[in-house]
Coordinates of C-alpha atoms in Angstrom, one line a residue:
M1 CA -23.8 -28.2 -36.0
K2 CA -22.8 -31.8 -35.4
K3 CA -25.5 -34.1 -34.0
I4 CA -24.7 -35.6 -30.6
Y5 CA -26.2 -38.9 -29.7
D6 CA -27.1 -40.0 -26.2
L7 CA -25.9 -43.5 -27.1
A8 CA -24.0 -45.1 -30.0
I9 CA -24.0 -48.9 -30.3
I10 CA -21.6 -50.8 -32.4
G11 CA -23.2 -54.1 -33.6
A12 CA -26.8 -55.0 -34.4
G13 CA -26.9 -58.4 -32.9
P14 CA -29.1 -59.4 -29.9
G15 CA -27.0 -57.4 -27.4
G16 CA -26.9 -54.3 -29.6
I17 CA -30.6 -54.4 -30.5
A18 CA -31.6 -55.0 -26.8
T19 CA -29.5 -52.0 -25.7
S20 CA -31.1 -49.7 -28.3
V21 CA -34.6 -50.8 -27.4
E22 CA -34.1 -50.6 -23.6
A23 CA -32.4 -47.2 -23.9
I24 CA -35.3 -45.8 -25.9
L25 CA -37.8 -47.2 -23.4
L26 CA -35.8 -45.7 -20.5
G27 CA -35.9 -42.2 -22.1
L28 CA -32.7 -41.8 -24.0
K29 CA -33.8 -39.7 -27.0
E30 CA -31.0 -40.0 -29.5
V31 CA -29.8 -43.6 -30.2
I32 CA -27.8 -44.8 -33.2
V33 CA -26.7 -48.4 -34.1
F34 CA -23.8 -49.2 -36.4
E35 CA -23.7 -52.5 -38.3
K36 CA -21.1 -53.4 -40.8
S37 CA -23.3 -55.9 -42.7
N38 CA -26.5 -55.1 -44.5
N39 CA -28.9 -56.3 -41.9
H40 CA -29.2 -56.9 -38.2
S41 CA -28.4 -60.3 -36.5
D42 CA -25.8 -61.2 -39.1
T43 CA -24.4 -64.1 -37.1
I44 CA -27.8 -65.7 -36.8
R45 CA -28.4 -65.3 -40.5
K46 CA -25.1 -66.8 -41.5
Y47 CA -24.4 -69.5 -39.0
F48 CA -27.9 -70.8 -38.1
K49 CA -29.4 -73.3 -40.5
D50 CA -33.0 -72.7 -41.5
N51 CA -35.5 -73.8 -38.9
K52 CA -32.7 -74.2 -36.3
R53 CA -34.1 -74.4 -32.8
V54 CA -33.3 -71.4 -30.7
D55 CA -33.6 -71.9 -26.9
K56 CA -34.1 -69.1 -24.4
D57 CA -32.2 -71.2 -21.8
W58 CA -29.2 -71.9 -24.0
K59 CA -27.0 -74.8 -23.0
G60 CA -29.4 -75.5 -20.1
I61 CA -28.6 -72.3 -18.3
K62 CA -31.8 -70.8 -16.8
V63 CA -32.0 -67.1 -17.6
E64 CA -34.6 -64.8 -16.0
L65 CA -35.1 -61.9 -18.4
K66 CA -34.7 -58.5 -16.8
G67 CA -35.8 -56.1 -19.4
N68 CA -38.8 -55.4 -21.7
I69 CA -38.1 -57.8 -24.6
H70 CA -40.3 -60.9 -24.6
F71 CA -38.0 -63.6 -25.9
T72 CA -39.0 -67.3 -25.8
D73 CA -38.0 -70.6 -27.3
G74 CA -38.4 -70.7 -31.0
T75 CA -36.6 -71.0 -34.3
K76 CA -34.1 -69.0 -36.4
E77 CA -37.1 -67.5 -38.3
S78 CA -39.1 -66.5 -35.2
T79 CA -36.1 -65.0 -33.6
L80 CA -35.3 -62.9 -36.6
D81 CA -39.0 -61.9 -36.8
L82 CA -38.8 -60.6 -33.2
F83 CA -35.6 -58.6 -34.0
D84 CA -37.2 -57.3 -37.2
T85 CA -40.0 -55.8 -35.1
L86 CA -37.6 -54.3 -32.6
V87 CA -35.3 -52.8 -35.2
A88 CA -38.3 -51.2 -36.9
N89 CA -38.7 -48.9 -34.0
K90 CA -38.8 -45.5 -35.6
D91 CA -36.8 -43.9 -32.7
I92 CA -33.7 -46.0 -33.4
E93 CA -31.4 -44.8 -36.1
A94 CA -29.8 -47.9 -37.7
C95 CA -26.8 -47.5 -40.0
F96 CA -26.2 -50.7 -42.0
N97 CA -23.1 -51.2 -44.1
E98 CA -21.3 -48.8 -41.8
E99 CA -18.3 -50.4 -40.2
V100 CA -16.7 -48.5 -37.2
Y101 CA -13.0 -48.1 -37.4
G102 CA -12.3 -46.7 -34.0
I103 CA -13.3 -44.4 -31.2
T104 CA -11.6 -41.5 -29.4
K105 CA -12.8 -39.3 -26.5
Q106 CA -12.7 -35.6 -26.9
N107 CA -14.1 -33.1 -24.4
N108 CA -16.4 -35.6 -22.7
L109 CA -17.7 -36.8 -26.1
F110 CA -16.8 -39.9 -28.0
E111 CA -15.9 -39.4 -31.6
I112 CA -16.7 -42.4 -33.8
K113 CA -14.9 -42.8 -37.1
T114 CA -16.1 -45.3 -39.7
I115 CA -14.3 -47.1 -42.5
K116 CA -16.2 -44.8 -44.9
E117 CA -14.5 -41.9 -43.1
N118 CA -17.8 -40.6 -41.6
E119 CA -17.7 -39.1 -38.1
Y120 CA -20.3 -39.3 -35.4
Y121 CA -20.4 -38.1 -31.8
A122 CA -22.0 -39.7 -28.7
K123 CA -22.1 -39.3 -24.9
N124 CA -22.1 -43.1 -24.3
I125 CA -20.7 -46.1 -26.3
V126 CA -21.8 -49.7 -26.3
I127 CA -19.7 -52.3 -28.2
S128 CA -21.7 -55.4 -29.0
I129 CA -19.9 -57.0 -31.9
G130 CA -19.8 -60.6 -30.9
T131 CA -16.9 -63.0 -31.5
M132 CA -18.1 -65.0 -34.5
G133 CA -17.0 -62.5 -37.2
K134 CA -13.5 -64.0 -37.0
P135 CA -13.7 -67.7 -36.4
N136 CA -10.7 -69.4 -34.9
K137 CA -8.5 -71.2 -37.4
P138 CA -6.2 -74.2 -36.8
S139 CA -2.5 -73.7 -36.2
Y140 CA -1.3 -75.9 -39.0
K141 CA -1.2 -74.7 -42.6
L142 CA -4.1 -75.4 -45.0
P143 CA -3.9 -76.0 -48.8
V144 CA -4.4 -72.5 -50.3
N145 CA -5.7 -73.9 -53.7
L146 CA -8.5 -75.8 -51.9
K147 CA -9.6 -72.9 -49.7
D148 CA -13.1 -73.1 -51.2
K149 CA -13.4 -76.6 -49.6
I150 CA -12.3 -75.4 -46.1
N151 CA -15.2 -73.7 -44.4
F152 CA -16.3 -72.4 -41.0
N153 CA -20.0 -73.0 -41.4
I154 CA -22.2 -75.3 -43.5
S155 CA -23.5 -72.8 -46.0
E156 CA -21.3 -74.1 -48.8
C157 CA -22.0 -77.8 -48.3
K158 CA -23.3 -79.9 -51.1
N159 CA -24.9 -83.3 -51.1
N160 CA -23.0 -86.7 -51.2
E161 CA -19.7 -85.3 -49.9
E162 CA -17.2 -86.8 -47.6
I163 CA -17.1 -84.1 -44.9
L164 CA -14.9 -83.7 -41.8
V165 CA -16.3 -81.5 -39.0
V166 CA -13.7 -80.4 -36.4
G167 CA -14.6 -79.1 -33.0
G168 CA -16.2 -80.0 -29.7
G169 CA -18.9 -77.4 -29.0
D170 CA -22.5 -77.0 -29.9
S171 CA -21.7 -75.5 -33.3
A172 CA -19.6 -78.5 -34.3
V173 CA -22.3 -81.0 -33.1
E174 CA -25.1 -79.1 -34.8
F175 CA -23.1 -78.8 -38.1
A176 CA -22.5 -82.5 -38.0
Y177 CA -26.0 -83.7 -37.6
Y178 CA -27.6 -81.1 -39.9
I179 CA -25.6 -82.3 -42.9
A180 CA -25.4 -86.0 -41.9
K181 CA -28.4 -87.2 -43.8
Q182 CA -27.1 -85.9 -47.1
N183 CA -23.4 -86.5 -46.7
R184 CA -20.9 -88.9 -45.1
V185 CA -19.8 -87.1 -42.0
T186 CA -16.9 -87.5 -39.5
L187 CA -16.9 -85.4 -36.4
A188 CA -13.4 -85.2 -34.8
Y189 CA -12.7 -83.7 -31.4
R190 CA -9.3 -83.6 -29.7
K191 CA -10.7 -84.5 -26.2
E192 CA -12.1 -87.8 -25.0
S193 CA -15.5 -86.4 -24.2
F194 CA -17.8 -83.4 -24.7
S195 CA -18.0 -80.9 -21.8
R196 CA -19.5 -77.8 -23.4
V197 CA -22.4 -79.3 -25.4
N198 CA -26.2 -78.8 -24.8
P199 CA -27.7 -82.1 -23.5
I200 CA -30.3 -81.9 -26.3
N201 CA -27.6 -81.6 -29.0
L202 CA -25.6 -84.4 -27.3
H203 CA -28.6 -86.7 -27.4
Q204 CA -29.1 -85.9 -31.1
L205 CA -25.5 -86.5 -31.9
F206 CA -25.3 -90.0 -30.3
D207 CA -28.6 -90.9 -31.9
F208 CA -27.0 -90.2 -35.3
V209 CA -23.8 -92.1 -34.2
E210 CA -25.8 -95.2 -33.3
K211 CA -27.5 -95.0 -36.7
D212 CA -24.1 -94.9 -38.4
L213 CA -25.0 -91.4 -39.8
I214 CA -22.0 -89.8 -38.1
N215 CA -18.5 -91.3 -37.6
L216 CA -17.4 -89.9 -34.2
Q217 CA -13.7 -89.7 -33.5
L218 CA -12.7 -88.5 -30.0
N219 CA -9.3 -87.9 -28.4
L220 CA -7.9 -87.3 -31.8
D221 CA -5.8 -84.4 -33.1
I222 CA -5.1 -83.3 -36.6
Q223 CA -1.4 -82.9 -37.4
K224 CA -1.6 -81.6 -40.9
V225 CA -3.8 -81.2 -44.0
E226 CA -2.5 -81.6 -47.6
E227 CA -3.9 -81.7 -51.1
K228 CA -4.1 -85.0 -53.0
N229 CA -6.1 -85.5 -56.2
N230 CA -8.2 -82.4 -55.5
K231 CA -9.1 -83.7 -52.1
L232 CA -8.1 -82.7 -48.6
E233 CA -5.8 -85.4 -47.1
V234 CA -5.9 -85.3 -43.3
Y235 CA -3.1 -86.7 -41.1
F236 CA -4.5 -87.7 -37.7
S237 CA -2.5 -88.2 -34.4
N238 CA -3.4 -91.9 -34.4
N239 CA -1.4 -92.3 -37.7
Q240 CA -4.5 -92.6 -39.8
I241 CA -4.6 -90.7 -43.1
K242 CA -8.0 -90.0 -44.6
Q243 CA -9.3 -88.0 -47.6
F244 CA -12.3 -85.6 -47.5
D245 CA -14.1 -83.5 -50.0
R246 CA -14.6 -80.7 -47.4
I247 CA -13.5 -79.7 -43.9
I248 CA -15.7 -77.6 -41.6
Y249 CA -13.9 -76.0 -38.6
A250 CA -16.1 -75.1 -35.6
L251 CA -13.4 -73.9 -33.2
G252 CA -15.2 -70.9 -31.8
G253 CA -14.5 -67.2 -32.3
S254 CA -11.8 -64.9 -31.2
N255 CA -12.2 -61.3 -29.9
P256 CA -11.6 -58.7 -32.6
T257 CA -8.7 -57.3 -30.7
D258 CA -7.6 -54.7 -33.2
L259 CA -11.0 -52.9 -33.1
L260 CA -11.2 -53.1 -29.4
Q261 CA -7.8 -51.5 -29.1
R262 CA -8.7 -48.7 -31.6
C263 CA -11.7 -48.0 -29.4
G264 CA -9.5 -47.6 -26.3
I265 CA -10.9 -50.8 -24.6
L266 CA -8.8 -52.0 -21.7
L267 CA -7.8 -55.7 -22.1
D268 CA -6.4 -58.3 -19.8
S269 CA -3.3 -60.5 -20.5
E270 CA -5.5 -62.8 -22.7
N271 CA -6.8 -59.8 -24.8
K272 CA -10.3 -60.1 -23.2
P273 CA -12.1 -56.9 -22.3
L274 CA -12.2 -55.8 -18.6
I275 CA -15.7 -54.9 -17.3
D276 CA -17.4 -54.2 -14.0
K277 CA -20.8 -55.5 -12.8
N278 CA -22.5 -52.9 -15.0
L279 CA -20.6 -54.1 -18.1
R280 CA -18.6 -50.9 -18.1
N281 CA -15.0 -50.8 -19.3
H282 CA -12.4 -48.6 -17.6
Q283 CA -13.7 -45.5 -19.3
E284 CA -16.7 -43.7 -18.1
G285 CA -19.5 -44.1 -20.7
V286 CA -18.0 -47.2 -22.5
Y287 CA -19.8 -50.6 -22.1
L288 CA -19.7 -54.0 -23.7
A289 CA -22.6 -56.3 -24.4
G290 CA -23.2 -59.8 -25.7
D291 CA -20.4 -62.4 -26.3
I292 CA -17.7 -59.8 -26.4
A293 CA -18.4 -59.1 -22.7
G294 CA -17.6 -62.7 -21.8
N295 CA -19.5 -65.4 -20.0
V296 CA -22.4 -65.4 -22.5
G297 CA -21.4 -68.4 -24.7
G298 CA -23.9 -67.5 -27.4
S299 CA -26.9 -67.0 -25.1
I300 CA -29.4 -64.6 -26.7
A301 CA -31.2 -64.2 -23.4
L302 CA -28.1 -63.1 -21.5
A303 CA -27.2 -60.7 -24.3
L304 CA -30.7 -59.2 -23.9
N305 CA -30.2 -58.8 -20.2
H306 CA -26.9 -57.0 -21.0
G307 CA -28.9 -54.4 -22.9
Y308 CA -31.2 -53.7 -20.0
I309 CA -28.3 -53.6 -17.4
I310 CA -26.3 -51.1 -19.5
S311 CA -29.3 -48.9 -20.4
S312 CA -30.4 -48.8 -16.8
H313 CA -26.9 -47.8 -15.7
I314 CA -26.7 -45.0 -18.3
Q315 CA -30.1 -43.7 -17.4
K316 CA -29.4 -43.7 -13.7
H317 CA -26.1 -41.8 -14.1
K318 CA -27.4 -39.4 -16.8
P319 CA -26.5 -35.8 -15.8
A320 CA -29.5 -33.8 -14.6
K321 CA -30.6 -31.0 -16.9

């Protein structure tokens, strides 16, 4: 007979992990988590530099934790240690390297199909896949033969390179000052000032600018990028043309719309999921957690609260035996 889970969670980031932990603590017996990579917290592992500071009150937004997970300010490493401990809970079934293709509802149960053509069944679904898996890309064309020099994080950076970082959020600012001591860095942002950056990051940025470690270019658009002598030649809106060894785009992430549609998620005109105060989509038993639910902006603490809100709602509305 097929096994039926009380709860199936897609994504093993902070929102997915929190939902699984809170669900177990609230009495749900059968919980399974699907993660397409080979470990939990894939975004933190890929996009956070070693020893990166991780704040509970991200971007200065004060968050009162609602659930049972004790999360405090720390580093990339201490945050991963916390999630390592939570994922090790023997009551949570974690399926790594198992990417969900889509979900359909049949006879009050959700059928989950994976890329590997496995099938699972659950009474409730939580989608917590984040938005960083598919980073936003510029509208203009990029040289295909230099694609190894066009990145969306700093993991491929080498020392003594001329690097252009493009973006105006925390990721762009952090990328710029993390690599500035080993490279010649230009940070370009299309607006005249930063409105979405953590004050601590902003202070760090301007400190580097004052020390001539970062060349800050504001109110500047990029019109096109071409190849010249194995370098990236960038044409700016102020008629300047400069060459770089590497470009790093930090333009945010976009909702993985195709997967959401294959899961039957109702979207608005901007392809953003519609949710109520309990983070439930239009279908009974379907919820969204973390960045994919909107208004989180990368906050781990808010994603943890999502896990508690969802699990509490599922437990409260669980049919009596």
